[in-house]
Short mmCIF file of C-alpha atoms in Angstrom, two decimals:
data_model
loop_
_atom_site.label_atom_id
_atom_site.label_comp_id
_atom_site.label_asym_id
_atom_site.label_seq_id
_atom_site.Cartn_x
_atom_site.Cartn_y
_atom_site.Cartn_z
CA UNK A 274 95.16 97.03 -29.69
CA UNK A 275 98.44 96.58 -30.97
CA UNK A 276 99.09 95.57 -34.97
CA UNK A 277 100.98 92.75 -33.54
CA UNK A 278 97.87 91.46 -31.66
CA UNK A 279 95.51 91.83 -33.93
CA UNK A 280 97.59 89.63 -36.04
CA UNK A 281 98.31 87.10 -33.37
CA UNK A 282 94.11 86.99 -32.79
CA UNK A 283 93.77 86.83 -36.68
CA UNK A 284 96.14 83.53 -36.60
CA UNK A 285 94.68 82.11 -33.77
CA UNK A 286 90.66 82.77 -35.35
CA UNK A 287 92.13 80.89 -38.21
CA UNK A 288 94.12 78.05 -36.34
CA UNK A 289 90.27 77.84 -34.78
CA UNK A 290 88.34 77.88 -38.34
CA UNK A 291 91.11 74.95 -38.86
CA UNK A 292 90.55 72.97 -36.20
CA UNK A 293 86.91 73.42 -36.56
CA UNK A 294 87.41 71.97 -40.48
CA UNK A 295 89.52 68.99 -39.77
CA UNK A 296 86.59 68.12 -37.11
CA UNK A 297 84.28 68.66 -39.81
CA UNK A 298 86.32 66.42 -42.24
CA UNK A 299 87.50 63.77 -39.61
CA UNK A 300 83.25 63.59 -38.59
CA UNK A 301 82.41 63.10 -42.86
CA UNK A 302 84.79 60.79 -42.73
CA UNK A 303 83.58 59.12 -39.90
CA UNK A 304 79.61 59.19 -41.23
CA UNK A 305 81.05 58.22 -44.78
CA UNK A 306 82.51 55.15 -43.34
CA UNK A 307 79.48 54.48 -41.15
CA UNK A 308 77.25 54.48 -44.50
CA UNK A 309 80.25 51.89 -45.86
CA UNK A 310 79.79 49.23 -42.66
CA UNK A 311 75.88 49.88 -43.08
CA UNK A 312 76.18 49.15 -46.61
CA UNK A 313 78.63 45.75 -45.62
CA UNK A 314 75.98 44.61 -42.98
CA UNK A 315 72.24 44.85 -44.76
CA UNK A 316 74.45 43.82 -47.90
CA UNK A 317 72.55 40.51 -49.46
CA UNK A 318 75.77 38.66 -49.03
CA UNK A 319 75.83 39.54 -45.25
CA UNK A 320 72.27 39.02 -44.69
CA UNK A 321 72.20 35.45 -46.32
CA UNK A 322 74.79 34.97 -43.81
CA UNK A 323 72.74 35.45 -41.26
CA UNK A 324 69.60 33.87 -42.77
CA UNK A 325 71.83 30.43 -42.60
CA UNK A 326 72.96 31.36 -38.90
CA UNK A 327 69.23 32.11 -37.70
CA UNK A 328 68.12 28.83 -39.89
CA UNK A 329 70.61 26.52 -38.46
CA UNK A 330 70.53 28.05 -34.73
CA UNK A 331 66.80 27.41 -34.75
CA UNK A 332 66.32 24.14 -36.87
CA UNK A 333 68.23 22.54 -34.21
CA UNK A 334 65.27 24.08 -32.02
CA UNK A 335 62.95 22.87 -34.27
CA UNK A 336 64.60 19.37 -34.36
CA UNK A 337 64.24 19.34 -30.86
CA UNK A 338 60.21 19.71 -31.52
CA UNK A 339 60.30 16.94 -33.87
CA UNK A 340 62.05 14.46 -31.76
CA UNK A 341 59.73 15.83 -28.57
CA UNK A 342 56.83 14.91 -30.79
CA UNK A 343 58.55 11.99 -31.91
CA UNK A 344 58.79 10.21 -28.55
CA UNK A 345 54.93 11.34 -28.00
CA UNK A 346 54.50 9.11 -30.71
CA UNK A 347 55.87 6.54 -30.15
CA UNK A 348 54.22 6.22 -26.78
CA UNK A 349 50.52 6.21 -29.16
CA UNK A 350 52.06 3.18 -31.09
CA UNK A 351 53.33 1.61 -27.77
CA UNK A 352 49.91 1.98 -26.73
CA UNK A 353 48.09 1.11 -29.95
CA UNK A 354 50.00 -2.17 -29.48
CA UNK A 355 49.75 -3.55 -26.41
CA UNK A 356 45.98 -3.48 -26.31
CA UNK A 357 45.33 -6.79 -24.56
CA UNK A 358 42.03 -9.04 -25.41
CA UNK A 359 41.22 -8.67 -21.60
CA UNK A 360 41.01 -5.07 -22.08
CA UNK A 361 38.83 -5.41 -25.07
CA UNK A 362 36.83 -7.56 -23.22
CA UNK A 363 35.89 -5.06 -20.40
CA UNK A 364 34.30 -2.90 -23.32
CA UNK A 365 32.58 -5.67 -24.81
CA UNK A 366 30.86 -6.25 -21.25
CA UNK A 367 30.08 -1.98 -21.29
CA UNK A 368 28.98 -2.41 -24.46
CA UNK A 369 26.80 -5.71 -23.89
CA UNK A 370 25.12 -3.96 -21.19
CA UNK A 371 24.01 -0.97 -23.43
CA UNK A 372 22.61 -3.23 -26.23
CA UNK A 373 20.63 -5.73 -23.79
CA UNK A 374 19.53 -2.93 -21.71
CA UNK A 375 21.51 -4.38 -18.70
CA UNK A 376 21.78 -1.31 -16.34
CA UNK B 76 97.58 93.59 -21.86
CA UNK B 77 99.47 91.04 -23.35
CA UNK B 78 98.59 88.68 -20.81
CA UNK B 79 94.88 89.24 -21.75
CA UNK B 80 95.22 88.62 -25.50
CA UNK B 81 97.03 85.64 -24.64
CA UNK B 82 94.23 84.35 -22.57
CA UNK B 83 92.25 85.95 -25.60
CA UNK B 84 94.14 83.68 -28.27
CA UNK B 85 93.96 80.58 -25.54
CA UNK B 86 90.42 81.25 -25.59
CA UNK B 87 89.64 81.01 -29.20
CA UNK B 88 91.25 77.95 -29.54
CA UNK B 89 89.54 76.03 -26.78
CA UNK B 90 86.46 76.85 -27.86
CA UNK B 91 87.63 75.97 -31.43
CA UNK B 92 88.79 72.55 -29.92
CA UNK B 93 85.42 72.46 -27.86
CA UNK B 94 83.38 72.65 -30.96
CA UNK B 95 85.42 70.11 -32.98
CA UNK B 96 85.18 67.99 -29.98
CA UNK B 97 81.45 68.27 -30.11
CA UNK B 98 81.69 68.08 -34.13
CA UNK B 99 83.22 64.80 -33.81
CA UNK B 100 81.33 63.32 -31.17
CA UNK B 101 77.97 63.68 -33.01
CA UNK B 102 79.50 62.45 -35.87
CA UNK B 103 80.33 59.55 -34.19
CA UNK B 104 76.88 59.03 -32.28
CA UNK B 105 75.55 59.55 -36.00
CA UNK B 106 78.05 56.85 -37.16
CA UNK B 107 76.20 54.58 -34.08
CA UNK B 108 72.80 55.47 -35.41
CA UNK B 109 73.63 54.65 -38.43
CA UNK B 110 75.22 51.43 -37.85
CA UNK B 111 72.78 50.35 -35.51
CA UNK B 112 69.81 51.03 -37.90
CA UNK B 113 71.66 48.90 -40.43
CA UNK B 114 72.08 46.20 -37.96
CA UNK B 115 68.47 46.39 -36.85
CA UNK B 116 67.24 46.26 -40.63
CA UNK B 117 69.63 43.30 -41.38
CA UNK B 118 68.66 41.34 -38.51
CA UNK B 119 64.94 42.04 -39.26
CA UNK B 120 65.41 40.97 -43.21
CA UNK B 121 66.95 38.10 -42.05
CA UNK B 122 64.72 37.30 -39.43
CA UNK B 123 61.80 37.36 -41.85
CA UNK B 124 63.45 35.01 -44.19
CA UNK B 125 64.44 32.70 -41.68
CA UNK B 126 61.25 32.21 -40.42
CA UNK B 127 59.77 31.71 -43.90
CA UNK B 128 62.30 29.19 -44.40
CA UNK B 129 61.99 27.47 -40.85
CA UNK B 130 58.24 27.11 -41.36
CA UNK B 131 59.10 25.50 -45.38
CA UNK B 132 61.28 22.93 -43.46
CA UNK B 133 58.85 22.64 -40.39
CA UNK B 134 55.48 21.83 -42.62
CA UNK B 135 57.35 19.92 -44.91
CA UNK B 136 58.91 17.66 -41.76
CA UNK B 137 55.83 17.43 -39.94
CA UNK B 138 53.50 17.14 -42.90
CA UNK B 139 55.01 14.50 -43.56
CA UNK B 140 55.68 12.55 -40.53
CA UNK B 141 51.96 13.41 -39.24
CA UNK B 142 50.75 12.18 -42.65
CA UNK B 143 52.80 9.11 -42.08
CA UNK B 144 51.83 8.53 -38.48
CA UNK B 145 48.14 9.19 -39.03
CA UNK B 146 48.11 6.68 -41.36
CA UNK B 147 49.79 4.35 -39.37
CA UNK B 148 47.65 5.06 -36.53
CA UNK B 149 44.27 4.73 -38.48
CA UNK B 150 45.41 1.45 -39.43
CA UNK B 151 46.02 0.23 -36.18
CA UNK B 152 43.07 1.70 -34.33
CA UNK B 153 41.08 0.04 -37.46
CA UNK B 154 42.32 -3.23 -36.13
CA UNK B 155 41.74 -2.71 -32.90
CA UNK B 156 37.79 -1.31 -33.36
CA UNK B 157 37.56 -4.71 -35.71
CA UNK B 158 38.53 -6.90 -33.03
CA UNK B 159 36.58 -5.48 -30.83
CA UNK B 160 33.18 -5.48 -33.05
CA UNK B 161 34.40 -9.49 -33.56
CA UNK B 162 34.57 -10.30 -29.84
CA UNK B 163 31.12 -8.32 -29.54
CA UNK B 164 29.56 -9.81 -31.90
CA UNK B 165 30.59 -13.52 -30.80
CA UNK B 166 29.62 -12.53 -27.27
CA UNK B 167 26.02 -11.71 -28.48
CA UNK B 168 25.94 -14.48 -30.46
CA UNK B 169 26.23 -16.63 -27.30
CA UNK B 170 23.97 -14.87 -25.61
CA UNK B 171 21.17 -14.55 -28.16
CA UNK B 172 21.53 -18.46 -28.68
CA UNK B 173 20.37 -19.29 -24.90
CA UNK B 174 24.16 -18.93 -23.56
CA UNK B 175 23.77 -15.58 -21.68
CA UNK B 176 19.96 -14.96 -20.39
CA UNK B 177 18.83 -13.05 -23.17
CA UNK B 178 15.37 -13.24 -24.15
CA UNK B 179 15.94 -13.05 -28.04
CA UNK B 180 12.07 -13.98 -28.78
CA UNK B 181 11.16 -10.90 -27.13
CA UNK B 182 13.86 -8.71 -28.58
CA UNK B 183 13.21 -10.19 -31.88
CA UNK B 184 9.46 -8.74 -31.20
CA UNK B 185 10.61 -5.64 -29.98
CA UNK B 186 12.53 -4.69 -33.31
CA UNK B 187 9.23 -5.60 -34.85
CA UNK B 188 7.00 -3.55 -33.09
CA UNK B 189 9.37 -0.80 -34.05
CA UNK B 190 9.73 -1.03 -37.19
CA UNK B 191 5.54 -1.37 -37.59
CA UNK B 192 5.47 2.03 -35.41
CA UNK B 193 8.27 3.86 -37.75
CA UNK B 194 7.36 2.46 -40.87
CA UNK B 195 3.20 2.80 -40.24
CA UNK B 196 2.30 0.51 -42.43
CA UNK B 197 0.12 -2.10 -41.97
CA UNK B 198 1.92 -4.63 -44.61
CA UNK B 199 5.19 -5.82 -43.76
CA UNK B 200 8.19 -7.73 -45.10
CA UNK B 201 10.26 -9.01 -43.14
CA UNK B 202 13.87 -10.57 -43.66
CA UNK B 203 16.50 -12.11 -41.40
CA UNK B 204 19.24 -14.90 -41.63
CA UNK B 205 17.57 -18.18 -41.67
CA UNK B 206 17.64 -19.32 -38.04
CA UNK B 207 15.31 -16.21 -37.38
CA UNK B 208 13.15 -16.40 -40.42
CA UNK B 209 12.65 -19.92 -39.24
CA UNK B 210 11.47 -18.47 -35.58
CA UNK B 211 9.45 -16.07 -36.91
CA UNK B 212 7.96 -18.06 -38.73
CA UNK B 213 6.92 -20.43 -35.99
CA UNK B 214 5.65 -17.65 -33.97
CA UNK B 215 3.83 -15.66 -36.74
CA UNK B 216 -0.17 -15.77 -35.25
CA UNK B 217 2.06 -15.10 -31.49
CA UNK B 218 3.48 -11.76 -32.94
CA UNK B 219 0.44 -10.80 -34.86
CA UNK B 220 -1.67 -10.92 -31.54
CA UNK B 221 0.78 -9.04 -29.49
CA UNK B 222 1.31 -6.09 -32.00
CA UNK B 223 -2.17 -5.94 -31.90
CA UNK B 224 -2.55 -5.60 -28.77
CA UNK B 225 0.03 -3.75 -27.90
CA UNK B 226 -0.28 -0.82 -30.51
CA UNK B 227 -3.50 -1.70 -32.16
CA UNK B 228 -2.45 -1.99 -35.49
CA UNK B 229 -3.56 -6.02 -37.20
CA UNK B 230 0.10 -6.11 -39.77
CA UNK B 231 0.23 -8.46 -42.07
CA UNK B 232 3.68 -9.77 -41.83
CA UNK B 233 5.20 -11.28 -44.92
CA UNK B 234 8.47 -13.26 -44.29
CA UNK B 235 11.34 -11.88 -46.95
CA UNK B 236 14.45 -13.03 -47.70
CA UNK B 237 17.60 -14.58 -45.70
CA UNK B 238 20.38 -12.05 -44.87
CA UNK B 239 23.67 -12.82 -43.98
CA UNK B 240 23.96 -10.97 -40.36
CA UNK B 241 24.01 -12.48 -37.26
CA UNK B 242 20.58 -11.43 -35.79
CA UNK B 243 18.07 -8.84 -35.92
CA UNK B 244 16.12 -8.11 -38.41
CA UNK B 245 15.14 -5.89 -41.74
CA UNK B 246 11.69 -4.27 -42.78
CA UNK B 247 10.40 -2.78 -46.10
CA UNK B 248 6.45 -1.85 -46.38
CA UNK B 249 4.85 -3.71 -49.01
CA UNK B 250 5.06 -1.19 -51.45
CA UNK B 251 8.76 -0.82 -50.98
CA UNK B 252 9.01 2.92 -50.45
CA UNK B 253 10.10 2.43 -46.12
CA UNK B 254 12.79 0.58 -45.16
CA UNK B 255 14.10 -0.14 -41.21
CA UNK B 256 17.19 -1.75 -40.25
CA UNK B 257 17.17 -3.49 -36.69
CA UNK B 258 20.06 -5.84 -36.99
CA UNK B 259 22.40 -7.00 -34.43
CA UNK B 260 25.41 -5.86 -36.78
CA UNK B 261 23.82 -2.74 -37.44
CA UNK B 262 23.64 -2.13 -33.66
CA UNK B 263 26.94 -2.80 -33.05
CA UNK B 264 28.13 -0.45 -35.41
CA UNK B 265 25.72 1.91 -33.86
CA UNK B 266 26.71 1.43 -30.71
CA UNK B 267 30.48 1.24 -31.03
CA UNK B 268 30.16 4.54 -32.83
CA UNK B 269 27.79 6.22 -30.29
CA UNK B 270 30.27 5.35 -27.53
CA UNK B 271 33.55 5.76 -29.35
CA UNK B 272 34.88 8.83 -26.96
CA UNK B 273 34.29 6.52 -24.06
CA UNK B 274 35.89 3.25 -25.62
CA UNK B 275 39.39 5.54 -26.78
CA UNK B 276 39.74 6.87 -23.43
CA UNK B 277 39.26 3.72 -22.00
CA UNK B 278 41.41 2.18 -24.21
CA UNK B 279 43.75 4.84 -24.32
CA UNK B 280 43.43 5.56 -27.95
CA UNK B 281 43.91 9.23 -28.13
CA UNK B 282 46.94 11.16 -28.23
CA UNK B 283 49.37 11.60 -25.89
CA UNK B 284 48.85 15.16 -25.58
CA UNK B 285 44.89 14.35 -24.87
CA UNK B 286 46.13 11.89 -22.48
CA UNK B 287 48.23 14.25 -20.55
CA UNK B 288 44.73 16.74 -20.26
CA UNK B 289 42.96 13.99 -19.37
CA UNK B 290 45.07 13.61 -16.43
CA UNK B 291 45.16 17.27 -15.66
CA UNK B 292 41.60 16.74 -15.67
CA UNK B 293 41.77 13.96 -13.31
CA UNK B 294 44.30 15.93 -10.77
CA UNK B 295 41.84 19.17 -10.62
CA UNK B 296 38.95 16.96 -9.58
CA UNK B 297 40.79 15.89 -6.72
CA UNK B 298 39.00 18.20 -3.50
CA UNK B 299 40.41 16.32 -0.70
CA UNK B 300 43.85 14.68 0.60
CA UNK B 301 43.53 11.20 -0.28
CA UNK B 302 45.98 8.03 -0.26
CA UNK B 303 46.33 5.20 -2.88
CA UNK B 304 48.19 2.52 -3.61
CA UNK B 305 50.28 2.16 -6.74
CA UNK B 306 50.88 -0.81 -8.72
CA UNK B 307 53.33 -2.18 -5.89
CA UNK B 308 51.15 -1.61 -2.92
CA UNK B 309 53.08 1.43 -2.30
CA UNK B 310 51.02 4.67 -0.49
CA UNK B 311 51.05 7.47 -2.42
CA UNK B 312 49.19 11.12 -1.13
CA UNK B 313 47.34 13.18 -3.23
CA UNK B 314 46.34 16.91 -2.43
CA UNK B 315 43.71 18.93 -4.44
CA UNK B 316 46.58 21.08 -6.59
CA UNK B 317 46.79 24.60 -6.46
CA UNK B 318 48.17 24.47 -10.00
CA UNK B 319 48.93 22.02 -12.99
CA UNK B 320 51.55 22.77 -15.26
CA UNK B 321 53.54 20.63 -17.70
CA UNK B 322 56.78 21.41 -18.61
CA UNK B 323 58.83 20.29 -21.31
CA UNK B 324 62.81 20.57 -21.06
CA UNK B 325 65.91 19.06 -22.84
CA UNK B 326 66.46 16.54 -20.71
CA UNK B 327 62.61 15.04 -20.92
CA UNK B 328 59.24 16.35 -19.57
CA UNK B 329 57.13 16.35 -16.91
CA UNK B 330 53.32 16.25 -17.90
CA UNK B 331 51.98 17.32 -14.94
CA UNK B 332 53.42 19.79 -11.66
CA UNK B 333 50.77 19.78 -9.11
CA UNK B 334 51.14 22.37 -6.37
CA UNK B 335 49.46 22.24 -3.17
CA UNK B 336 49.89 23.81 0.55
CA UNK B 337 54.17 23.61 -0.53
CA UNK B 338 53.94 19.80 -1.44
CA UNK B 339 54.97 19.20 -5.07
CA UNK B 340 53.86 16.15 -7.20
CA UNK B 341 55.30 15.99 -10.40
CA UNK B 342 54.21 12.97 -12.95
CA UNK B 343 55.33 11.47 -15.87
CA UNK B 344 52.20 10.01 -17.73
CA UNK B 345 52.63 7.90 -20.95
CA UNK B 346 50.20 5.44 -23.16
CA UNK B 347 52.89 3.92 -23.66
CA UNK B 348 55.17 1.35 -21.00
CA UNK B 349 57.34 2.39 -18.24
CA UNK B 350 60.76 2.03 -19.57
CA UNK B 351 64.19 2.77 -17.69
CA UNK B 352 64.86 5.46 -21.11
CA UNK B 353 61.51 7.67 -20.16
CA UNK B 354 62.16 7.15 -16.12
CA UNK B 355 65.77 8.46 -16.64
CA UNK B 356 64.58 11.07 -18.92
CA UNK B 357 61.73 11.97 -16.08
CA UNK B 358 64.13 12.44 -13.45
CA UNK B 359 66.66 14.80 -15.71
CA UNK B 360 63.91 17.14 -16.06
CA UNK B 361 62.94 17.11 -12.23
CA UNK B 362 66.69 17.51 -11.64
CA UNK B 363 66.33 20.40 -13.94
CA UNK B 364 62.93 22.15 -13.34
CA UNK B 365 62.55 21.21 -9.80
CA UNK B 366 65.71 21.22 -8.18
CA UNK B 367 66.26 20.96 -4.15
CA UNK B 368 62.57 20.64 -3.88
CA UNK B 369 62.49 16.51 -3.40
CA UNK B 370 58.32 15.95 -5.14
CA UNK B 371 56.85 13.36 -4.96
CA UNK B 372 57.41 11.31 -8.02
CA UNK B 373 54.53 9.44 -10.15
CA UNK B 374 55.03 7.80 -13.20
CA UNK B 375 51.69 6.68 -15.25
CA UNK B 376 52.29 4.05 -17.55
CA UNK B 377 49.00 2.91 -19.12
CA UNK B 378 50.06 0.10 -21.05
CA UNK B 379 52.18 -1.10 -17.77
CA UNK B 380 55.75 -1.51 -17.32
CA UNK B 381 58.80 -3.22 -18.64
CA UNK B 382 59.90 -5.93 -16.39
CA UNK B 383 63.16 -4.05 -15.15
CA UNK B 384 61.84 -0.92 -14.57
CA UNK B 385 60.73 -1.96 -10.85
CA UNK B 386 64.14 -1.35 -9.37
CA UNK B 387 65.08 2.00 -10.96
CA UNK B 388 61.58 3.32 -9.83
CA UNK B 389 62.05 2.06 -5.77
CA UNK B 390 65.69 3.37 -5.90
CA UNK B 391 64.51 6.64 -7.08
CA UNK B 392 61.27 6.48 -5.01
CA UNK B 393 59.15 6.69 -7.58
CA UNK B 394 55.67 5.25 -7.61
CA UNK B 395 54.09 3.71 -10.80
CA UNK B 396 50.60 3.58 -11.72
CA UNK B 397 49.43 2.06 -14.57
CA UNK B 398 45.53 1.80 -16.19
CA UNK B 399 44.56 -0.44 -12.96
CA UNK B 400 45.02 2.14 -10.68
CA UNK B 401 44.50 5.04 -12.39
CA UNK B 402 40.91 3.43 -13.18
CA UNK B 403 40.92 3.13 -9.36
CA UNK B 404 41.61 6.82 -8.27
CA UNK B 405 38.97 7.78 -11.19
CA UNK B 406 36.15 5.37 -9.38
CA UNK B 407 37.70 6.75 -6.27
CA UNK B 408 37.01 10.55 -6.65
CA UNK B 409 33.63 10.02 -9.07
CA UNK B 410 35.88 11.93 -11.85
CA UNK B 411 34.50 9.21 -14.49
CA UNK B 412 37.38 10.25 -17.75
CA UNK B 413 38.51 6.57 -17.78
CA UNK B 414 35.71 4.58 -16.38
CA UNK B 415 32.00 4.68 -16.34
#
């Protein structure tokens, strides 16, 4: 081999260690500002954030419950209302026949 | 020889460039990882906290409201057992004063030889409200004779004193250490509470949530196809279901999807009245939950409808029954929830 070669080949093994380093540097820097935006997103700030988003998404859910439940009763009230003496009489006349033994 | 060096030199540097490529790319699948992790924790934190807080607001809400509504509710069904123990015990009263057939001499003697048979004691005191005292009384050598007779014991019957109740009686031995309570209030207390289940369902005054199993309950005890008419003489057919399921949507619910053979029923059952808000609200979540399948549509109202309802429910084609009927398919299929 030439002198000239092996100083071309020398060049180009370091232009390779080179490349290899900037990769190395650019993929630190890459990690390093991963750790940054992992640090931003489990950051208390950013999780209270999301605490209100889940709280307000869902309480609507939850007011959705309330107002199912709601409705349910007010159909016991509409009930507990509009009990009728006729109505009360047909258990008196149950109830009659239990007391005077009238099977 | 040139040329190969060349290809030599070319050759170190796309490998160098391969293995920064590769550098770079797991740096940036770390990066993901990494990212992704810290999502995944956040959302988990959050989640956590959220739900603690959700369930703060949700117990608090509900704690309150149910504390409210219970109360409410006791109150009312308090009335309502009151009334009823009122009209009872002014229908006993007419019969036990001659109005209804009931031998009250005899019952009177009944509650006697009861008490002699509990208490076993040959020495008794009796007290009553006046009017009874007062037939006692007159018939003390009558009752003597029969107990005797009947379960061999001679008592010595003492009369006591009046009691404010409407009939019946109460008995203490002579020395004071028995006691036994046959009045006609006591009864009814007994026998309201002894039959309370069967009076709320009857009624209807259980929850609406009960009410809806109740009719679930009804539905599966259904073996065979059978027709009935709702409250405007309408036919309706009812299949044994292959499956009951209640659904509950934004627009409204359905309480109750019966299944059978490809026919779908779905029903709308409330305690409360039929009202053109809960119709409307019925057919949103057909429209919703059952859509192109065209079920057959049955809305329960136990305590009846409101007057307008009748045209919204024959335009939609929806059939109404209300405690009447329902009583009716009970009798009908022997299922006895409702009705004796």
């Amino acid at each position: 081999m030439s002198f000239a070669a092996a100083i071309k080949i020398t060049m180009a093994e370091k232009k390779a260690r080179e490349i290899i380093k900037k990769a190395e540097e650019e993929a630190k820097k890459i990690i390093e500002g991963a750790r940054v935006q992992a640090r931003d997103i489990t950051s208390e700030d950013r999780i209270s954030k999301l605490v209100d988003e889940l709280v307000e998404k869902r309480r609507k859910e939850l007011e959705k419950q309330l107002d199912f439940l709601e409705l349910e009763y007010d159909e016991e009230f509409e009930r507990l209302n509009s009990i009728m003496d006729e109505e009360l009489g047909e258990i008196v006349q149950m109830l009659i026949k239990v007391i005077f033994g009238e099977q | 020889m040139s040329s190969d060096i060349e290809e030599y030199i070319q050759l170190i540097i796309k490998n160098a460039e391969k293995e920064a490529q590769k550098i770079l790319e797991e740096a940036r699948r770390e990066a993901n990882k990494i990212v992704e992790d810290a999502k995944k924790e956040a959302m988990e934190k959050a989640e956590k906290r959220a739900r603690e807080i959700l369930e703060s607001i949700r117990s608090r809400i509900m704690d309150e409201k149910l504390r409210r509504f219970r109360g409410e509710k006791a109150k009312l069904k308090k009335s309502i057992v009151d009334r009823l123990k009122e009209k009872l015990l002014s229908e006993i009263e007419n019969r036990i004063r001659g109005r209804g057939g009931v031998d009250y001499g005899d019952m009177l003697y009944r509650f006697i030889r009861e008490a002699a048979l509990e208490l076993g004691s040959d020495e008794l005191i009796i007290s009553a409200n006046s009017k009874d005292l007062e037939f006692i009384k007159s018939r003390l050598n009558d009752i003597r004779r029969r107990l005797k007779e009947d379960i061999g014991i001679d008592v010595k019957i003492t009369l006591g004193e009046k009691i404010d109740v409407i009939g019946g009686i109460t008995v203490r031995t002579s020395t004071g250490d028995k006691a036994y309570t046959a009045t006609l209030d006591s009864l009814v207390e007994q026998v309201i509470s002894k039959n309370l289940t069967k009076i709320a369902r009857h009624l209807g005054l259980i929850t609406q949530r009960r009410f809806r199993e109740l009719i679930h309950m009804l539905l599966s005890r259904i073996d065979r196809p059978i027709e009935i008419d709702d409250m405007y003489g309408e036919k309706i057919s009812l299949h044994p279901c292959e499956e009951i399921h209640f659904v509950e949507t934004e627009n409204g619910r359905i309480d109750a999807i019966c299944k059978s053979e490809g026919r779908i029923t779905a029903i709308y059952a409330t305690l409360g009245r039929a009202t053109k808000e809960k119709i409307e609200a019925f057919l949103g979540a057909i429209e919703s939950q059952l859509p192109n399948t065209d079920p057959q549509k049955i809305f329960i109202a136990y305590s009846g409808p409101e007057e307008t309802v009748k045209e919204i429910l024959k335009k939609n084609n929806i059939a109404l029954l209300t405690r009447k009927e329902l009583f009716q398919l009970d009798q009908r299929i022997g299922a006895r929830i409702f009705v004796e």
